[in-house]
PDB file of C-alpha atoms in Angstrom:
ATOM      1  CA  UNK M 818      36.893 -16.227 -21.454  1.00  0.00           C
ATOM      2  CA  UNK M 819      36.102 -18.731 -18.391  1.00  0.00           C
ATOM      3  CA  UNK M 820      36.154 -15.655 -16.170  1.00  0.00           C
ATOM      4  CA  UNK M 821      33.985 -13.718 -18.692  1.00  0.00           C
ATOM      5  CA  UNK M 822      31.258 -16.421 -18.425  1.00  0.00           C
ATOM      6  CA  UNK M 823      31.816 -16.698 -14.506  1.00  0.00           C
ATOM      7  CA  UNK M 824      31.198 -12.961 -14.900  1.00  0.00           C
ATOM      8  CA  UNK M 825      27.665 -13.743 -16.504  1.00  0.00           C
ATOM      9  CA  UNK M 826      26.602 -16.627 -14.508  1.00  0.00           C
ATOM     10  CA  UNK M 827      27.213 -14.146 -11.383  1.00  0.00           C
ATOM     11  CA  UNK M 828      24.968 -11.542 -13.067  1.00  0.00           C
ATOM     12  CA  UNK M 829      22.770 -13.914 -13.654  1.00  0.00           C
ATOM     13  CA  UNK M 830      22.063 -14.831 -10.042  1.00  0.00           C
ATOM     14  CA  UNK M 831      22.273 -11.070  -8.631  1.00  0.00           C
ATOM     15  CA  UNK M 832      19.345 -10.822 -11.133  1.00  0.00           C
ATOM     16  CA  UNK M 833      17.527 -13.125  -9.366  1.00  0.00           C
ATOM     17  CA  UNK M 834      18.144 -12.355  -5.855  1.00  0.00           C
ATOM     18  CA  UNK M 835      16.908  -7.958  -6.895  1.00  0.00           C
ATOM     19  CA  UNK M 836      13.903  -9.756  -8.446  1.00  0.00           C
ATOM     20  CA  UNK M 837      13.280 -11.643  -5.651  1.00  0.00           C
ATOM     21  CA  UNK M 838      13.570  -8.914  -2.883  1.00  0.00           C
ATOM     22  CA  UNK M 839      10.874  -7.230  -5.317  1.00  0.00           C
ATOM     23  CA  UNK M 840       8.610 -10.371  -5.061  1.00  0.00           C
ATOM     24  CA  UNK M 841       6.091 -11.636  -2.366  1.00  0.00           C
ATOM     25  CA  UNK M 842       6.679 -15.180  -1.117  1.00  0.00           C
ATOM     26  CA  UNK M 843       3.125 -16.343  -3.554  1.00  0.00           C
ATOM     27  CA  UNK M 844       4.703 -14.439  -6.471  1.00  0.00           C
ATOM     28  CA  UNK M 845       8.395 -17.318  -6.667  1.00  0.00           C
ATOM     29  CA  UNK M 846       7.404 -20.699  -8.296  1.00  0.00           C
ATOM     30  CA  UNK M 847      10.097 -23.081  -8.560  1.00  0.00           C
ATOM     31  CA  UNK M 848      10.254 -26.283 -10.969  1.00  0.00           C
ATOM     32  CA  UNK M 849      12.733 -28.496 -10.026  1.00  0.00           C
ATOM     33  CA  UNK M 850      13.632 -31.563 -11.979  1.00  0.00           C
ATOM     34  CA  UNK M 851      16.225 -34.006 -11.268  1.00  0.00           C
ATOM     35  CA  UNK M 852      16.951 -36.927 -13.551  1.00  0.00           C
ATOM     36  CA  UNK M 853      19.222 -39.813 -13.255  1.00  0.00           C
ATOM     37  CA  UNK M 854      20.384 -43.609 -15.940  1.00  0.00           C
ATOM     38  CA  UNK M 855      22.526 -45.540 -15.550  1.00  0.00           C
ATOM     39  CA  UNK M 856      23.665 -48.829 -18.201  1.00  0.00           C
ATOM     40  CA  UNK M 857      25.816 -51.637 -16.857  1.00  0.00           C
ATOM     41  CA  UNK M 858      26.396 -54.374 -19.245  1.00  0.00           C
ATOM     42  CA  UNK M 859      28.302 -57.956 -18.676  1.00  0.00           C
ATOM     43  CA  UNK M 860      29.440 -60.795 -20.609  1.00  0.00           C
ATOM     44  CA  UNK M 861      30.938 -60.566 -24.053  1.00  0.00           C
ATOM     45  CA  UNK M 862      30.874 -56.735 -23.360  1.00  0.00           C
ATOM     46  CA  UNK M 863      32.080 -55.329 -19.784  1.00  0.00           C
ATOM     47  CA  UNK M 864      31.092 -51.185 -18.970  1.00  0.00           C
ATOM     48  CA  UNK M 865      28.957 -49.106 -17.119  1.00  0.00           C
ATOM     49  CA  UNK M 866      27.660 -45.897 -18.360  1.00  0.00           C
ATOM     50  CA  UNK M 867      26.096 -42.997 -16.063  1.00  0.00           C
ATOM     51  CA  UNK M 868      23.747 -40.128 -17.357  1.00  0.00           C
ATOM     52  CA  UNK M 869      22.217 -37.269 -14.878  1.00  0.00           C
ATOM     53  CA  UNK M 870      20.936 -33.445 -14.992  1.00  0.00           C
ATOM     54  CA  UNK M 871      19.718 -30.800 -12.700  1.00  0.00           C
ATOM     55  CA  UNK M 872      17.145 -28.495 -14.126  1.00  0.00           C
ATOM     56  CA  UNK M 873      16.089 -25.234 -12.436  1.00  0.00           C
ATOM     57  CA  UNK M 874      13.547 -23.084 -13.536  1.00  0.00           C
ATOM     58  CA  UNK M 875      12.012 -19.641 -11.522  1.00  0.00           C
ATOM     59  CA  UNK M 876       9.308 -17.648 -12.516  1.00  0.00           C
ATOM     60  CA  UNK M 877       9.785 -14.375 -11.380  1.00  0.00           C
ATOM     61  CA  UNK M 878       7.312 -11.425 -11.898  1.00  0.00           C
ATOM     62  CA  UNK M 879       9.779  -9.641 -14.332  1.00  0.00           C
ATOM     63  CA  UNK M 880      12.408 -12.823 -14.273  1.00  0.00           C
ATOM     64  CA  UNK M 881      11.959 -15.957 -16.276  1.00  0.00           C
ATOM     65  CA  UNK M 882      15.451 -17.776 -15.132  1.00  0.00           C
ATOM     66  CA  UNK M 883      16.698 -21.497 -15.562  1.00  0.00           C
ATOM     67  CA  UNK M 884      20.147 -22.926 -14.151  1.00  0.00           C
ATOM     68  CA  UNK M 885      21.537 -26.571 -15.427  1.00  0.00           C
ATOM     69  CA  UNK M 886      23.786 -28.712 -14.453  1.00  0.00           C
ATOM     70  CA  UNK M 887      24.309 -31.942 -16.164  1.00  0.00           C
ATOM     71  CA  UNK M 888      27.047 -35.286 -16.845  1.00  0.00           C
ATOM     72  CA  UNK M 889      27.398 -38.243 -18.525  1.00  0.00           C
ATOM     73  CA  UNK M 890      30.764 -40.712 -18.367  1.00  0.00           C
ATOM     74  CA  UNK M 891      31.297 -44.058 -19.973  1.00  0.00           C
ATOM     75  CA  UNK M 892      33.733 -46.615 -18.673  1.00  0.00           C
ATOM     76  CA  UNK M 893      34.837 -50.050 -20.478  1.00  0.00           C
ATOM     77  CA  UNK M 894      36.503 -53.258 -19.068  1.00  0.00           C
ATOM     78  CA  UNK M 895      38.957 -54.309 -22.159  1.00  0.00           C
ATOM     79  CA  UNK M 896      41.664 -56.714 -22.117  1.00  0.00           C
ATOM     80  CA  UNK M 897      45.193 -55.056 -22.809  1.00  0.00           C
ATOM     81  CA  UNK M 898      48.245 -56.932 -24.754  1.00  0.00           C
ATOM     82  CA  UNK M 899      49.201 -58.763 -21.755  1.00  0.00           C
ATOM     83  CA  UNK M 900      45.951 -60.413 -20.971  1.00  0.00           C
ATOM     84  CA  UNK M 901      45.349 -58.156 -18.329  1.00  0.00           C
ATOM     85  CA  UNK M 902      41.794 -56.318 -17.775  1.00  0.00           C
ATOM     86  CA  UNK M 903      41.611 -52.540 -17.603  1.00  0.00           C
ATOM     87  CA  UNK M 904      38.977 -49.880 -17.661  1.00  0.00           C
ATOM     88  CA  UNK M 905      39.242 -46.868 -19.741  1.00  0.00           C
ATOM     89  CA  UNK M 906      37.352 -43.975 -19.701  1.00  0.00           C
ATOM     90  CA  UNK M 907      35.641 -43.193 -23.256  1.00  0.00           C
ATOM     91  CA  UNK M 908      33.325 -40.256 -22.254  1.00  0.00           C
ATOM     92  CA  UNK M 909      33.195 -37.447 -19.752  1.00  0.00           C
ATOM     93  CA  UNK M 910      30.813 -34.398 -20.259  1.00  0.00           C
ATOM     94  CA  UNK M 911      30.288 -31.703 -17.844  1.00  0.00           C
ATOM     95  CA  UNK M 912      27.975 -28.839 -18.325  1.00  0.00           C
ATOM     96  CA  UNK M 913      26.435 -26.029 -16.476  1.00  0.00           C
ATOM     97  CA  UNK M 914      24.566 -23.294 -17.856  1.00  0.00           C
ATOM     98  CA  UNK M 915      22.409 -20.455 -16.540  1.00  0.00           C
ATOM     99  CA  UNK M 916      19.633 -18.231 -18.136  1.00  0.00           C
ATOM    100  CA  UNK M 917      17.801 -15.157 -17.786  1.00  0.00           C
ATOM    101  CA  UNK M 918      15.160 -13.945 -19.110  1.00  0.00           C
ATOM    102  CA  UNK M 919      13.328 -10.412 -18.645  1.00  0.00           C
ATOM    103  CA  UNK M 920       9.666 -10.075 -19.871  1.00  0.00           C
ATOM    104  CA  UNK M 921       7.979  -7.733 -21.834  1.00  0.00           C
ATOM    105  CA  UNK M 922       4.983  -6.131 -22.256  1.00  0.00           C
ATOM    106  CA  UNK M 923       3.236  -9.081 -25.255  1.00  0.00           C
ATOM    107  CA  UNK M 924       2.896 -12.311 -23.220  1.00  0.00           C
ATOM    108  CA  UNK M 925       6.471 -14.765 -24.142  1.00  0.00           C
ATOM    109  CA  UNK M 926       7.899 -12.117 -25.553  1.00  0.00           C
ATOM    110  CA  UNK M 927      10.960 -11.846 -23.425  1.00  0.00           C
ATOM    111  CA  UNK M 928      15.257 -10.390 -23.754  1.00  0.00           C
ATOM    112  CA  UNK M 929      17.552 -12.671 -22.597  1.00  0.00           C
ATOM    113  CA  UNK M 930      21.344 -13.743 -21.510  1.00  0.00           C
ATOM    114  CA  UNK M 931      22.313 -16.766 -21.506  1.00  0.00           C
ATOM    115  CA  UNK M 932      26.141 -18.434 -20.238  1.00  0.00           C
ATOM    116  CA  UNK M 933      27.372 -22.228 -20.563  1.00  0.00           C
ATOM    117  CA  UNK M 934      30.727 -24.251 -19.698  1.00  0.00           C
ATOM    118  CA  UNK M 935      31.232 -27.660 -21.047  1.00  0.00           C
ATOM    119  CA  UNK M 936      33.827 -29.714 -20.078  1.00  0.00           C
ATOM    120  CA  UNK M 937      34.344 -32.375 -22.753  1.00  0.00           C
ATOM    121  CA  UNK M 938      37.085 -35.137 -22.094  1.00  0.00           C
ATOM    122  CA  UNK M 939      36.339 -36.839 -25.833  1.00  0.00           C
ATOM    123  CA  UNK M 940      34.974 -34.569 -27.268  1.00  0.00           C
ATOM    124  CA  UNK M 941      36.389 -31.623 -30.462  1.00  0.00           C
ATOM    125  CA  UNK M 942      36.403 -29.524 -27.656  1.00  0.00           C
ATOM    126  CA  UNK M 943      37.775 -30.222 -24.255  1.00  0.00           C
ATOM    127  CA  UNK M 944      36.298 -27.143 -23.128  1.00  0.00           C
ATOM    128  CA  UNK M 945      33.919 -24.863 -24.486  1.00  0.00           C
ATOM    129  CA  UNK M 946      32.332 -21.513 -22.923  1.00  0.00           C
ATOM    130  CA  UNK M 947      29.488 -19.428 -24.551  1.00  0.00           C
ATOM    131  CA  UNK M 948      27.615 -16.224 -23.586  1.00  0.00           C
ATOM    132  CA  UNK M 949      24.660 -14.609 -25.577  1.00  0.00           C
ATOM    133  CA  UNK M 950      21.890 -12.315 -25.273  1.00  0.00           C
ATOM    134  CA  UNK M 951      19.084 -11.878 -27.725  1.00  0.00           C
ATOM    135  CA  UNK M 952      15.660 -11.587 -28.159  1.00  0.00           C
ATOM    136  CA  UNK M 953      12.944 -14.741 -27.307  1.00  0.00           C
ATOM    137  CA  UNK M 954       9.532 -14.769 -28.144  1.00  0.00           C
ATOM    138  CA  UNK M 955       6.792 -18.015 -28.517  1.00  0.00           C
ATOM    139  CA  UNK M 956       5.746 -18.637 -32.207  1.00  0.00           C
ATOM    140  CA  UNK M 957       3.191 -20.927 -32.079  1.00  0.00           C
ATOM    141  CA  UNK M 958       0.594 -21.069 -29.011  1.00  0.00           C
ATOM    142  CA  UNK M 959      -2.251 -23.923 -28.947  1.00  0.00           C
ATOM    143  CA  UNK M 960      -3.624 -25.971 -26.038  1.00  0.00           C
ATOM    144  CA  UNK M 961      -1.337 -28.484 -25.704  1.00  0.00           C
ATOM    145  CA  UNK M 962       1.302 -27.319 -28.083  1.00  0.00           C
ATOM    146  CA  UNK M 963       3.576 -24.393 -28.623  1.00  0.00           C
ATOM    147  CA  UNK M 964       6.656 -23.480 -30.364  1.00  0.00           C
ATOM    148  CA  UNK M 965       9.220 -21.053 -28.265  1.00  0.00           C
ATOM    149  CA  UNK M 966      12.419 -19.536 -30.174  1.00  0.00           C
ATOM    150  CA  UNK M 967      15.614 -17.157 -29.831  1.00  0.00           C
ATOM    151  CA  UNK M 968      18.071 -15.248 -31.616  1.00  0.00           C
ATOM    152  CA  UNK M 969      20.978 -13.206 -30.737  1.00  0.00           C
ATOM    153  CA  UNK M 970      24.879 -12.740 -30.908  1.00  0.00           C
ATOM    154  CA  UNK M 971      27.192 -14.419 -28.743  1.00  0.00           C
ATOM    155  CA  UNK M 972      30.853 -15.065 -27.824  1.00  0.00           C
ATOM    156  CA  UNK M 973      32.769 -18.074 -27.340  1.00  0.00           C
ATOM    157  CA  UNK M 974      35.715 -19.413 -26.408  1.00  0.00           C
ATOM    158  CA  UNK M 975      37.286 -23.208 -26.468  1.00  0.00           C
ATOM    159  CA  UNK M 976      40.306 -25.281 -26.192  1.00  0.00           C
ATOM    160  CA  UNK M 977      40.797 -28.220 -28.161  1.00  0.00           C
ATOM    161  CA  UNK M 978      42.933 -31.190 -27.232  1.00  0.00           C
ATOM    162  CA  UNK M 979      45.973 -30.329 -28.896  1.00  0.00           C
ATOM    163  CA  UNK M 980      46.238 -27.184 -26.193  1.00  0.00           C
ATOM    164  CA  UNK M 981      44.832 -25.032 -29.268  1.00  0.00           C
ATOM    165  CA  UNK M 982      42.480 -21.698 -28.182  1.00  0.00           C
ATOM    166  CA  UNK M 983      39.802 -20.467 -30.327  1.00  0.00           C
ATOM    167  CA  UNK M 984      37.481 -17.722 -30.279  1.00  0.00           C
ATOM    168  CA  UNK M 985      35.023 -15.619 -31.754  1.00  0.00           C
ATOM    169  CA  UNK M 986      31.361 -13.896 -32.639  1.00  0.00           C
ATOM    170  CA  UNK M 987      28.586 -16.270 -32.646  1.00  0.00           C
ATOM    171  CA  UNK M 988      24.829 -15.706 -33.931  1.00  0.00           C
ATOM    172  CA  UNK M 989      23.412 -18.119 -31.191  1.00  0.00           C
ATOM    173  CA  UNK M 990      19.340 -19.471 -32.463  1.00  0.00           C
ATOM    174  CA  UNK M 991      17.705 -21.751 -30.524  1.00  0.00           C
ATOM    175  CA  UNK M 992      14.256 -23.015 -30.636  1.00  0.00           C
ATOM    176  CA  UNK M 993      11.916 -25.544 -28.036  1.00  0.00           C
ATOM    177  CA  UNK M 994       8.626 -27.707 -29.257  1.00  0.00           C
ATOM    178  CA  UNK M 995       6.726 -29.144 -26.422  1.00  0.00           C
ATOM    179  CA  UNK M 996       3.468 -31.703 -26.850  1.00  0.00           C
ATOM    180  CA  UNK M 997       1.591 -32.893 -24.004  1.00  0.00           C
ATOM    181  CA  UNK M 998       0.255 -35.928 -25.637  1.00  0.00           C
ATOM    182  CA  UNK M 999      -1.986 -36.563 -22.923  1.00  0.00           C
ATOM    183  CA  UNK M1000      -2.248 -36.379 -18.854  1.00  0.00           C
ATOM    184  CA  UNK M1001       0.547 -38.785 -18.951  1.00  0.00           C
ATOM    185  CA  UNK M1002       2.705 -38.413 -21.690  1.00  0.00           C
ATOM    186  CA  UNK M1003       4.617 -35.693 -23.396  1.00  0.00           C
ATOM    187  CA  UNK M1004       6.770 -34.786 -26.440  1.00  0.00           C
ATOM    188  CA  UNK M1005       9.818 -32.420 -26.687  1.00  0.00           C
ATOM    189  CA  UNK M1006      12.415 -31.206 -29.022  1.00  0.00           C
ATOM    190  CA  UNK M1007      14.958 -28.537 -28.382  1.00  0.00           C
ATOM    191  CA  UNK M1008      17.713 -27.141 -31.140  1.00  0.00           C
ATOM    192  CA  UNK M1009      20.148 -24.938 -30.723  1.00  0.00           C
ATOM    193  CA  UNK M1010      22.623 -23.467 -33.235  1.00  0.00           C
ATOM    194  CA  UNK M1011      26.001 -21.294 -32.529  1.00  0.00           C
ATOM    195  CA  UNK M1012      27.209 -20.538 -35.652  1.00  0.00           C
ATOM    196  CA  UNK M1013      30.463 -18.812 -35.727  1.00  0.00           C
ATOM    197  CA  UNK M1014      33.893 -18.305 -38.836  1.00  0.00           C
ATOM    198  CA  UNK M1015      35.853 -21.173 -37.011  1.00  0.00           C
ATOM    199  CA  UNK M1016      32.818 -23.123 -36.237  1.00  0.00           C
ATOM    200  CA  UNK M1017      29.630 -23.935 -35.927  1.00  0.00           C
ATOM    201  CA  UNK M1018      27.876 -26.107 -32.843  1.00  0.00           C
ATOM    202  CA  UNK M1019      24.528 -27.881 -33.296  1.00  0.00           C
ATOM    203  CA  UNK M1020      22.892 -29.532 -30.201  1.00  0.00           C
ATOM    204  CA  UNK M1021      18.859 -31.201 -30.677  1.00  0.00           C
ATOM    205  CA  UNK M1022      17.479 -33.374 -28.287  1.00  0.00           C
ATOM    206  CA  UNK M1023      14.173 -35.448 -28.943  1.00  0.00           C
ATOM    207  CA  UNK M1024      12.854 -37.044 -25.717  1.00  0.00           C
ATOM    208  CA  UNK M1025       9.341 -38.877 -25.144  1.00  0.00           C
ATOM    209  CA  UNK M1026       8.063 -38.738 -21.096  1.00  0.00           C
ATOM    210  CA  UNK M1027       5.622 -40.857 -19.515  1.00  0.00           C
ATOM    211  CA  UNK M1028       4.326 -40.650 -16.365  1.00  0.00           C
ATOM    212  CA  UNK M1029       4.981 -43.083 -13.703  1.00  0.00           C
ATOM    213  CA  UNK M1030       3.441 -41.167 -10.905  1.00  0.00           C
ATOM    214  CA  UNK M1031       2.723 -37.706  -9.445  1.00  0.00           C
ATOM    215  CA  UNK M1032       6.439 -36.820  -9.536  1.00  0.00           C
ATOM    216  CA  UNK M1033       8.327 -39.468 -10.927  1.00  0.00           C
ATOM    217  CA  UNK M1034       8.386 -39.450 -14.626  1.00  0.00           C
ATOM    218  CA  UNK M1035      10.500 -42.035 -16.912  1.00  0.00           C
ATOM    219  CA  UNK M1036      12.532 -39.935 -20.358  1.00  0.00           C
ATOM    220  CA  UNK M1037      13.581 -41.696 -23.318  1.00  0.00           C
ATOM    221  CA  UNK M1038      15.523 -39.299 -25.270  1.00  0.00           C
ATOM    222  CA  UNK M1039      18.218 -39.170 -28.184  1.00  0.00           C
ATOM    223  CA  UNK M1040      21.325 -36.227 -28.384  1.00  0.00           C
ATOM    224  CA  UNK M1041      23.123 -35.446 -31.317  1.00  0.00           C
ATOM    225  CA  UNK M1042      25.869 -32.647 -30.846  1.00  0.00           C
ATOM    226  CA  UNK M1043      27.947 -31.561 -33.579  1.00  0.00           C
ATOM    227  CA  UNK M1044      31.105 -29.395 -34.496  1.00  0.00           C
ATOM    228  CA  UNK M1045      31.624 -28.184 -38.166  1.00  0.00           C
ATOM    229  CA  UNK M1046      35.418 -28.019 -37.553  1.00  0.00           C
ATOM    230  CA  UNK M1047      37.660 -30.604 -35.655  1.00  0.00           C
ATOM    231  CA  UNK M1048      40.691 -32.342 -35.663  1.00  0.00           C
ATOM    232  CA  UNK M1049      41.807 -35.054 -38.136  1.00  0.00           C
ATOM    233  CA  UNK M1050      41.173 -38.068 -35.419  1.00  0.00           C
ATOM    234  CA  UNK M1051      37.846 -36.753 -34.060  1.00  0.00           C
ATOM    235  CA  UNK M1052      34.294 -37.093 -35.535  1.00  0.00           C
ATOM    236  CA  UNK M1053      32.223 -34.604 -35.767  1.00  0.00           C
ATOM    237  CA  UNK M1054      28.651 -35.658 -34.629  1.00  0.00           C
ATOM    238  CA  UNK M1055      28.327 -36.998 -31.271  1.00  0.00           C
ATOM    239  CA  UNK M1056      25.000 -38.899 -30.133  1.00  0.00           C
ATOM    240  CA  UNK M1057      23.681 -40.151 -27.069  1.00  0.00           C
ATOM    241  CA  UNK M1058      20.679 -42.507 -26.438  1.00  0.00           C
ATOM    242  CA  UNK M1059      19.759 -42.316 -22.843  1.00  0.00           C
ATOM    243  CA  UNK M1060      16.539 -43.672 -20.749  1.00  0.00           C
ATOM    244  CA  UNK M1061      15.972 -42.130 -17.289  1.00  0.00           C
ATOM    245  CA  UNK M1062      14.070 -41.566 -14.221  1.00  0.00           C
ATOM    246  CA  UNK M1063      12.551 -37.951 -13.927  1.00  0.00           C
ATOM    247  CA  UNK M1064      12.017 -36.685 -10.408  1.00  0.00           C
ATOM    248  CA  UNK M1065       9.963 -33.428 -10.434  1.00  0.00           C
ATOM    249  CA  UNK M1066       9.401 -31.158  -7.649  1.00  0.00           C
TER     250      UNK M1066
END
């Protein structure tokens, strides 16, 4: 499975280099955004916690793609039996996903592949590869509002911490609100759902953005991931609360 979404991720990015070749230089606009938090607390508790992603988006004349790349880790200080202070790792998430989208003839409508890794030390899945294609179109379209959605079937494949291999169909749907509450402010929420016979994965995001500056944006935003199937000693919603700095070029 990991070389089968290698495989897509490559296609991916031959995509964009043939639409490229096809485009003028004025025709390519790139959005870049980089975003970086970090938490260090002291005292009665001791850790430091680190949260970043990459997004890349192109807008092609037939190509709509995105590539990102994001991580997160969490580290405690604790005190051990013998009095002595050590830091353990308590999260580590990797991912990197890559999109492509080709557009029809109705404005947003648009067909679609999409392939993702995620690394997950802690999590039901230490690793966790998906590839879909479907169909994406924008259901709701106002002035400083719309509501963009997709459907399609999918694989996956994932390894849980026991050394245990799963894989299947999916039916991947995934749907994006955006608000721009004013010139400086703005209001998203993303869902996506992979449901599939030995399990079913949830990710939603809600974030708030405020401008600070031309390009420098701060993002308070809440994750909640969850897994309808996993082992006895795991839970199966994961959250994470993060506040960042939003670079955007």
């Amino acid at each position: 499975m990991k070389f089968f979404t290698v495989l897509a991720l490559g296609s991916l990015a031959v995509s964009s280099a043939l639409s490229a070749q096809e485009a003028n230089d004025d025709d390519k606009v790139w959005q870049i955004s980089a975003e970086l938090g970090a938490i260090t607390t002291s005292g009665n508790t001791v850790g430091t916690s680190i949260t970043g992603k990459l997004d890349v988006r192109q807008e092609l004349e037939q190509w709509s793609n995105q590539y990102i790349v994001s991580a997160y880790f969490k580290e405690d200080e604790k005190t051990d039996a013998d009095g002595n202070t050590v830091t353990e790792r308590s999260a580590e998430r990797y991912l990197i996903s890559a999109k492509g989208a080709y557009k029809l003839d109705t404005e947003h409508d648009n067909l679609f592949i999409i392939g993702s890794h995620t690394s997950d030390e802690f999590g039901a899945f230490e690793t966790y590869n998906t590839v879909a294609v479907g169909y994406g179109t924008r259901l709701y379209d106002a002035e400083t509002q719309h509501l963009d959605v997709e459907i399609g079937p999918g694989y996956f494949s994932g390894t849980r911490a026991t050394g245990e291999s799963e894989s299947g169909l999916i039916v991947r749907g995934a749907a994006a609100y955006n608000w721009q509450i004013s010139e400086s402010a703005a209001f998203s929420q993303t869902l996506s759902v992979e449901y599939g016979d030995d399990n079913t994965r949830t990710i939603a995001e809600t974030a708030v953005t405020a401008k600070i500056n031309g390009a420098m944006q701060m993002k308070a935003a809440f994750l909640v991931q969850n897994d309808s199937e996993v082992q006895p000693d795991k839970e199966n919603t994961d959250t994470q609360t993060s506040l960042t700095l939003v670079y955007s070029f």
